[in-house]
mmCIF file of C-alpha atoms and ligand atoms in Angstrom:
data_model
loop_
_atom_site.group_PDB
_atom_site.id
_atom_site.type_symbol
_atom_site.label_atom_id
_atom_site.label_comp_id
_atom_site.label_asym_id
_atom_site.label_seq_id
_atom_site.Cartn_x
_atom_site.Cartn_y
_atom_site.Cartn_z
ATOM 1 C CA MET Q 1 -34.890 -95.412 95.158
ATOM 2 C CA SER Q 2 -32.333 -92.810 94.032
ATOM 3 C CA ASP Q 3 -28.753 -92.636 95.357
ATOM 4 C CA ALA Q 4 -29.718 -89.614 97.453
ATOM 5 C CA GLU Q 5 -32.508 -91.620 99.048
ATOM 6 C CA SER Q 6 -30.568 -94.827 99.575
ATOM 7 C CA LEU Q 7 -27.244 -93.455 100.873
ATOM 8 C CA PHE Q 8 -28.205 -93.577 104.539
ATOM 9 C CA GLU Q 9 -29.767 -97.033 104.127
ATOM 10 C CA ARG Q 10 -26.386 -98.166 102.833
ATOM 11 C CA ILE Q 11 -24.592 -96.567 105.794
ATOM 12 C CA ILE Q 12 -27.053 -98.245 108.185
ATOM 13 C CA ALA Q 13 -26.387 -101.579 106.430
ATOM 14 C CA ARG Q 14 -22.594 -100.937 106.721
ATOM 15 C CA GLU Q 15 -22.297 -101.038 102.922
ATOM 16 C CA VAL Q 16 -20.927 -97.475 102.943
ATOM 17 C CA PRO Q 17 -18.369 -96.696 105.672
ATOM 18 C CA ALA Q 18 -19.048 -93.968 108.222
ATOM 19 C CA GLU Q 19 -17.618 -92.982 111.585
ATOM 20 C CA ILE Q 20 -20.357 -94.179 113.898
ATOM 21 C CA VAL Q 21 -20.760 -92.253 117.138
ATOM 22 C CA TRP Q 22 -23.762 -94.004 118.691
ATOM 23 C CA GLU Q 23 -26.351 -96.632 117.810
ATOM 24 C CA SER Q 24 -29.565 -98.045 119.219
ATOM 25 C CA ASP Q 25 -32.144 -100.476 117.852
ATOM 26 C CA THR Q 26 -33.920 -97.630 116.068
ATOM 27 C CA VAL Q 27 -31.307 -94.935 115.387
ATOM 28 C CA LEU Q 28 -27.771 -94.549 114.000
ATOM 29 C CA ALA Q 29 -25.540 -91.501 114.638
ATOM 30 C CA PHE Q 30 -22.433 -90.912 112.505
ATOM 31 C CA ARG Q 31 -20.119 -88.011 111.637
ATOM 32 C CA ASP Q 32 -20.982 -85.843 108.659
ATOM 33 C CA ILE Q 33 -18.497 -86.307 105.833
ATOM 34 C CA ASN Q 34 -18.351 -82.515 105.301
ATOM 35 C CA PRO Q 35 -18.490 -81.052 108.820
ATOM 36 C CA GLN Q 36 -19.880 -77.541 109.254
ATOM 37 C CA ALA Q 37 -18.728 -77.270 112.894
ATOM 38 C CA LYS Q 38 -16.169 -78.965 115.153
ATOM 39 C CA THR Q 39 -18.908 -81.416 116.076
ATOM 40 C CA HIS Q 40 -21.221 -82.329 113.213
ATOM 41 C CA VAL Q 41 -23.047 -85.611 113.639
ATOM 42 C CA LEU Q 42 -26.064 -86.913 111.719
ATOM 43 C CA VAL Q 43 -28.763 -88.810 113.614
ATOM 44 C CA VAL Q 44 -30.801 -91.063 111.359
ATOM 45 C CA PRO Q 45 -33.767 -93.298 112.180
ATOM 46 C CA LYS Q 46 -33.187 -96.755 110.721
ATOM 47 C CA LYS Q 47 -36.710 -96.729 109.288
ATOM 48 C CA ARG Q 48 -36.858 -94.301 106.384
ATOM 49 C CA PHE Q 49 -39.129 -91.276 106.291
ATOM 50 C CA ARG Q 50 -38.564 -88.537 103.740
ATOM 51 C CA ASN Q 51 -38.438 -85.645 106.210
ATOM 52 C CA VAL Q 52 -39.170 -84.683 109.803
ATOM 53 C CA ALA Q 53 -42.818 -83.878 109.073
ATOM 54 C CA GLU Q 54 -43.342 -87.443 107.859
ATOM 55 C CA LEU Q 55 -41.336 -88.818 110.804
ATOM 56 C CA ALA Q 56 -43.810 -87.122 113.146
ATOM 57 C CA ALA Q 57 -46.278 -89.856 112.155
ATOM 58 C CA GLU Q 58 -44.242 -92.040 114.553
ATOM 59 C CA PRO Q 59 -43.798 -89.816 117.618
ATOM 60 C CA GLU Q 60 -41.816 -92.436 119.559
ATOM 61 C CA LEU Q 61 -39.286 -92.701 116.758
ATOM 62 C CA LEU Q 62 -39.076 -88.906 116.497
ATOM 63 C CA ALA Q 63 -38.405 -88.847 120.242
ATOM 64 C CA ASP Q 64 -35.707 -91.508 119.751
ATOM 65 C CA VAL Q 65 -33.967 -89.212 117.247
ATOM 66 C CA ILE Q 66 -34.058 -86.232 119.619
ATOM 67 C CA THR Q 67 -32.931 -88.379 122.557
ATOM 68 C CA ALA Q 68 -30.068 -89.691 120.413
ATOM 69 C CA ALA Q 69 -29.091 -86.107 119.516
ATOM 70 C CA ALA Q 70 -28.847 -85.314 123.228
ATOM 71 C CA LYS Q 71 -26.826 -88.510 123.770
ATOM 72 C CA VAL Q 72 -24.435 -87.498 120.989
ATOM 73 C CA ALA Q 73 -24.024 -84.067 122.604
ATOM 74 C CA GLU Q 74 -23.199 -85.781 125.900
ATOM 75 C CA LEU Q 75 -20.655 -88.096 124.241
ATOM 76 C CA GLU Q 76 -19.085 -85.132 122.424
ATOM 77 C CA GLY Q 77 -18.908 -83.113 125.664
ATOM 78 C CA ILE Q 78 -21.047 -80.241 124.349
ATOM 79 C CA THR Q 79 -24.172 -80.562 126.492
ATOM 80 C CA GLU Q 80 -23.211 -77.575 128.626
ATOM 81 C CA SER Q 81 -21.532 -75.450 125.946
ATOM 82 C CA GLY Q 82 -24.538 -75.882 123.674
ATOM 83 C CA TYR Q 83 -25.445 -77.318 120.324
ATOM 84 C CA ARG Q 84 -27.955 -76.962 117.506
ATOM 85 C CA VAL Q 85 -30.273 -79.678 116.167
ATOM 86 C CA VAL Q 86 -31.368 -79.029 112.585
ATOM 87 C CA PHE Q 87 -33.706 -80.874 110.226
ATOM 88 C CA ASN Q 88 -33.279 -79.468 106.737
ATOM 89 C CA THR Q 89 -36.640 -80.022 105.074
ATOM 90 C CA GLU Q 90 -36.923 -80.004 101.277
ATOM 91 C CA LEU Q 91 -35.001 -77.983 98.754
ATOM 92 C CA ASP Q 92 -35.060 -74.372 100.003
ATOM 93 C CA ALA Q 93 -33.616 -75.627 103.289
ATOM 94 C CA GLY Q 94 -30.864 -77.495 101.454
ATOM 95 C CA GLN Q 95 -32.032 -81.052 102.085
ATOM 96 C CA THR Q 96 -30.016 -83.319 99.793
ATOM 97 C CA VAL Q 97 -30.560 -86.750 101.331
ATOM 98 C CA PHE Q 98 -34.235 -87.654 101.503
ATOM 99 C CA HIS Q 99 -33.985 -89.976 104.480
ATOM 100 C CA VAL Q 100 -34.773 -87.786 107.472
ATOM 101 C CA HIS Q 101 -31.770 -86.900 109.626
ATOM 102 C CA ALA Q 102 -31.009 -84.491 112.438
ATOM 103 C CA HIS Q 103 -27.786 -82.513 112.183
ATOM 104 C CA VAL Q 104 -26.157 -82.072 115.620
ATOM 105 C CA LEU Q 105 -23.787 -79.106 115.430
ATOM 106 C CA GLY Q 106 -21.590 -77.640 118.144
ATOM 107 C CA GLY Q 107 -18.177 -77.644 119.753
ATOM 108 C CA GLU Q 108 -17.661 -73.968 118.899
ATOM 109 C CA GLN Q 109 -19.701 -70.758 118.582
ATOM 110 C CA LEU Q 110 -22.128 -71.262 115.697
ATOM 111 C CA GLY Q 111 -23.124 -68.599 113.184
ATOM 112 C CA PHE Q 112 -26.583 -67.239 112.558
ATOM 113 C CA PHE Q 113 -28.764 -68.986 110.018
ATOM 114 C CA GLY Q 114 -31.526 -67.955 107.699
ATOM 115 C CA ARG Q 115 -31.417 -66.178 104.358
ATOM 116 C CA HIS Q 116 -28.515 -67.023 102.036
ATOM 117 C CA SER Q 117 -25.952 -64.197 102.145
ATOM 118 C CA GLY Q 118 -24.733 -64.515 98.552
HETATM 119 P P1 5GP N 201 -28.880 -82.466 104.114
HETATM 120 O O1 5GP N 201 -28.195 -81.550 103.123
HETATM 121 O O2 5GP N 201 -29.784 -83.457 103.403
HETATM 122 O O3 5GP N 201 -29.564 -81.764 105.245
HETATM 123 O O4 5GP N 201 -27.723 -83.273 104.808
HETATM 124 C C1 5GP N 201 -27.067 -84.326 104.196
HETATM 125 C C2 5GP N 201 -25.716 -84.426 104.856
HETATM 126 O O5 5GP N 201 -25.144 -85.683 104.512
HETATM 127 C C3 5GP N 201 -24.732 -83.352 104.377
HETATM 128 O O6 5GP N 201 -24.346 -82.536 105.488
HETATM 129 C C4 5GP N 201 -23.575 -84.145 103.796
HETATM 130 O O7 5GP N 201 -22.314 -83.595 104.089
HETATM 131 C C5 5GP N 201 -23.765 -85.516 104.419
HETATM 132 N N1 5GP N 201 -23.264 -86.608 103.600
HETATM 133 C C6 5GP N 201 -23.426 -86.745 102.250
HETATM 134 N N2 5GP N 201 -22.856 -87.892 101.837
HETATM 135 C C7 5GP N 201 -22.313 -88.465 102.951
HETATM 136 C C8 5GP N 201 -21.584 -89.681 103.148
HETATM 137 O O8 5GP N 201 -21.329 -90.464 102.242
HETATM 138 N N3 5GP N 201 -21.177 -89.954 104.427
HETATM 139 C C9 5GP N 201 -21.461 -89.111 105.470
HETATM 140 N N4 5GP N 201 -21.014 -89.477 106.685
HETATM 141 N N5 5GP N 201 -22.158 -87.968 105.320
HETATM 142 C C10 5GP N 201 -22.568 -87.657 104.062
#
């Protein structure tokens, strides 16, 4: 397994430090090291799948990830103001860690997304 694949396993195993926001038996939520919004939390299933399409093979676990994203929003106080849940999937979308994760972004007005501007 490459570093980019194993990083989140090492965070789950507490071998790499992270600021943990919420945890259940199946999911870990921790702050992104390079936040793209005031709130930027990653929600990671403890069992590794490469991307969200593969995670869909276990619908209950996919639901755990989405439920955890909503829980994070509640804990961060952004349920009412709004937030975005993003699964970058493969290279054009900018996926760099190939252990599926939901980005939970909010706490301020977010920009548009889509085609690269540069
Ligand atoms: P992706 O680009 O795969 O959608 O998202 C990977 C995310 O992991 C990036 O937003 C990046 O900032 C974050 N990240 C990379 N390395 C670390 C780390 O060591 N700790 C934490 N907390 N986040 C990381």
